[in-house]
Amino acid sequence: MNTLNKLGWSDFFESSLNNIDHQKMTIGRVSTVNKSNCIVIHESGSKTCELAGNLLFGMEENEKPKTGDWVLFLDYGDLGIISHVLPRKTYLSRKKAGKEIAEQIIATNIDYAIVVQCLEIGLNLRRLERTLVQLQNCNIEPIILINKIDLQITPDQREIMNFMENTYGAIPISAASQFNLKLIQSKIHSGKSYVFIGASGVGKSSIINAFHKESDLKTGAISQATNKGAHTTTSRELYVLNNGGIVIDTPGTREFGLTSSNAESSTSGFHGIDDLAKDCKFQNCTHTNERGCKVLKAVENGHISDEEYENFMRLNREMEHYASSTQDRKQKGKNLSKIIKNMKKLGYKSR
Ligand SMILES: Nc1nc2c(ncn2[C@@H]2O[C@H](COP(=O)(O)OP(=O)(O)O)[C@@H](O)[C@H]2O)c(=O)[nH]1
Ligand SMILES: [Mg+2]
Ligand SMILES: [Zn+2]
């Protein structure tokens, strides 16, 4: 495997070079995005790069280099000038807070997302399910971790943990005691990219650190970049693990996907049964016998099969049950993403 492949280079990116005259340019991957520049890892090290003027002023915010992007740059010694951002294979985004729906790109060219929750801060089934729906929409495979398993586990936590393990294959781990770290490491493959997501404090950096003991995350072996003069805030960082695999650490994304609590009922990006349910006459419709229930209507006229409906109701009850055993009582019953996910599994399509 050559260096570029170790950084995640593949045929997908190779083919995007076809119509670019790139003889004089260096190929690299963005490891860190600063305010006015970014750090790019390439075959022989890393370099502080700035965007060429035409890109700086000509590109939309989301087109500009993000952590994980492949770029071409002209090497001027101390500084590189980025002339191209190669097309992205995947990208992970979330909705920005605010009235208008704006997308914020968290990382690009990701194969897997390592979704971390922990016992201390509290397991949150709903947040997990929202994340899973979002990842599915982004075409990114999830790996779910429950960290800090070294701490005392309450019966409530045990129950929700079991559910997460059985339903979503969540893996209990401890960065502190190293429990199951080897197992996770065996799931991280050379040349593949993994982004860590989860609320601040769940232990993302600690887990990466445990994988990557030799280097301090702040100064990471990979980004010993010439960061001089870049008095800036580092947003995210990309590291290549010694035994292969590329990991991207992110700051906490507490409300991944939906950023404010009143966005809870917004299901933009999701389709189907949740949209129907939103239009039911009564807001607290149980979709069992109410007049003006759009879900029942869809069953009646065959847009939803009996089986789909049964599944929807079963999952609804399950959700209620688990919602009431978490600290999440307030938001109980509002989020249907798990139902949607399972409907998708069953092949349900919005129409
Ligand atoms: N008990 C315990 N504490 C942990 C574990 N992993 C991380 N922590 C602690 O949790 C806090 C947040 O960890 P950090 O890695 O910075 O979380 P991040 O914000 O997700 O990157 C730190 O004080 C860690 O020492 C663990 O497995 N068990
Ligand atoms: Mg961190
Ligand atoms: Zn209804």
Coordinates of N, CA, C and O in Angstrom, one line a residue, residues 3 9 42 50 85 111 118 132 142 158 161 184 208 216 268 286 304 312 327 335 338 342:
T3 N 1.6 5.5 0.2 CA 1.2 6.4 1.2 C -0.1 7.0 1.0 O -0.9 7.2 1.9
W9 N -6.7 7.1 -0.3 CA -6.8 7.4 -1.8 C -7.4 6.1 -2.5 O -7.0 5.0 -2.0
H42 N 0.4 14.8 2.8 CA 0.7 14.3 1.4 C 1.8 13.2 1.6 O 2.2 12.9 2.7
E50 N -3.1 27.3 1.6 CA -4.2 28.3 1.5 C -4.9 28.0 0.2 O -4.4 27.5 -0.7
V85 N -10.3 21.1 -5.3 CA -10.8 20.2 -4.2 C -11.5 19.1 -5.0 O -12.5 19.3 -5.8
D111 N -15.8 6.5 5.4 CA -16.4 5.2 5.2 C -17.2 4.7 6.4 O -18.3 4.2 6.2
C118 N -21.8 7.4 26.2 CA -21.2 6.9 27.4 C -22.2 6.9 28.5 O -23.2 7.5 28.5
L132 N -28.3 7.5 13.3 CA -28.3 6.4 12.4 C -29.1 6.7 11.1 O -28.6 6.4 10.0
P142 N -22.4 2.9 10.3 CA -22.1 3.2 11.7 C -21.4 2.0 12.4 O -21.6 0.9 12.1
R158 N -28.6 -0.4 32.2 CA -28.4 -1.8 31.7 C -29.5 -2.1 30.7 O -29.2 -2.7 29.6
M161 N -28.8 -0.2 27.5 CA -27.6 -0.8 26.9 C -27.9 -2.1 26.1 O -27.5 -2.3 25.0
I184 N -12.5 -3.2 18.9 CA -12.8 -2.1 18.0 C -11.6 -1.9 17.0 O -11.9 -1.6 15.8
I208 N -9.4 7.5 20.7 CA -8.4 7.6 19.7 C -7.0 7.6 20.3 O -6.1 6.9 19.8
D216 N 0.6 12.4 21.1 CA -0.4 13.2 21.7 C -1.3 13.8 20.7 O -0.9 14.3 19.6
S268 N -37.1 16.9 8.0 CA -36.6 17.1 6.7 C -35.5 16.1 6.4 O -34.6 15.9 7.2
T286 N -52.6 8.7 18.2 CA -52.0 7.4 18.5 C -52.1 6.5 17.2 O -51.6 5.3 17.2
I304 N -50.0 2.0 2.7 CA -49.2 1.3 3.7 C -49.8 -0.1 3.9 O -51.0 -0.2 4.1
F312 N -44.9 -0.6 12.4 CA -44.9 0.8 12.9 C -45.4 0.9 14.3 O -44.8 1.6 15.2
Q327 N -33.8 9.1 30.9 CA -34.0 10.4 31.5 C -34.7 11.3 30.5 O -35.0 12.5 30.8
N335 N -40.1 11.4 18.5 CA -39.2 11.0 17.4 C -39.5 9.7 16.9 O -39.6 8.7 17.6
K338 N -36.5 5.8 14.5 CA -36.2 4.4 14.5 C -37.3 3.6 13.7 O -37.0 2.7 12.9
N342 N -36.6 1.3 10.4 CA -37.1 0.0 10.2 C -38.1 -0.2 9.1 O -38.1 -1.2 8.4

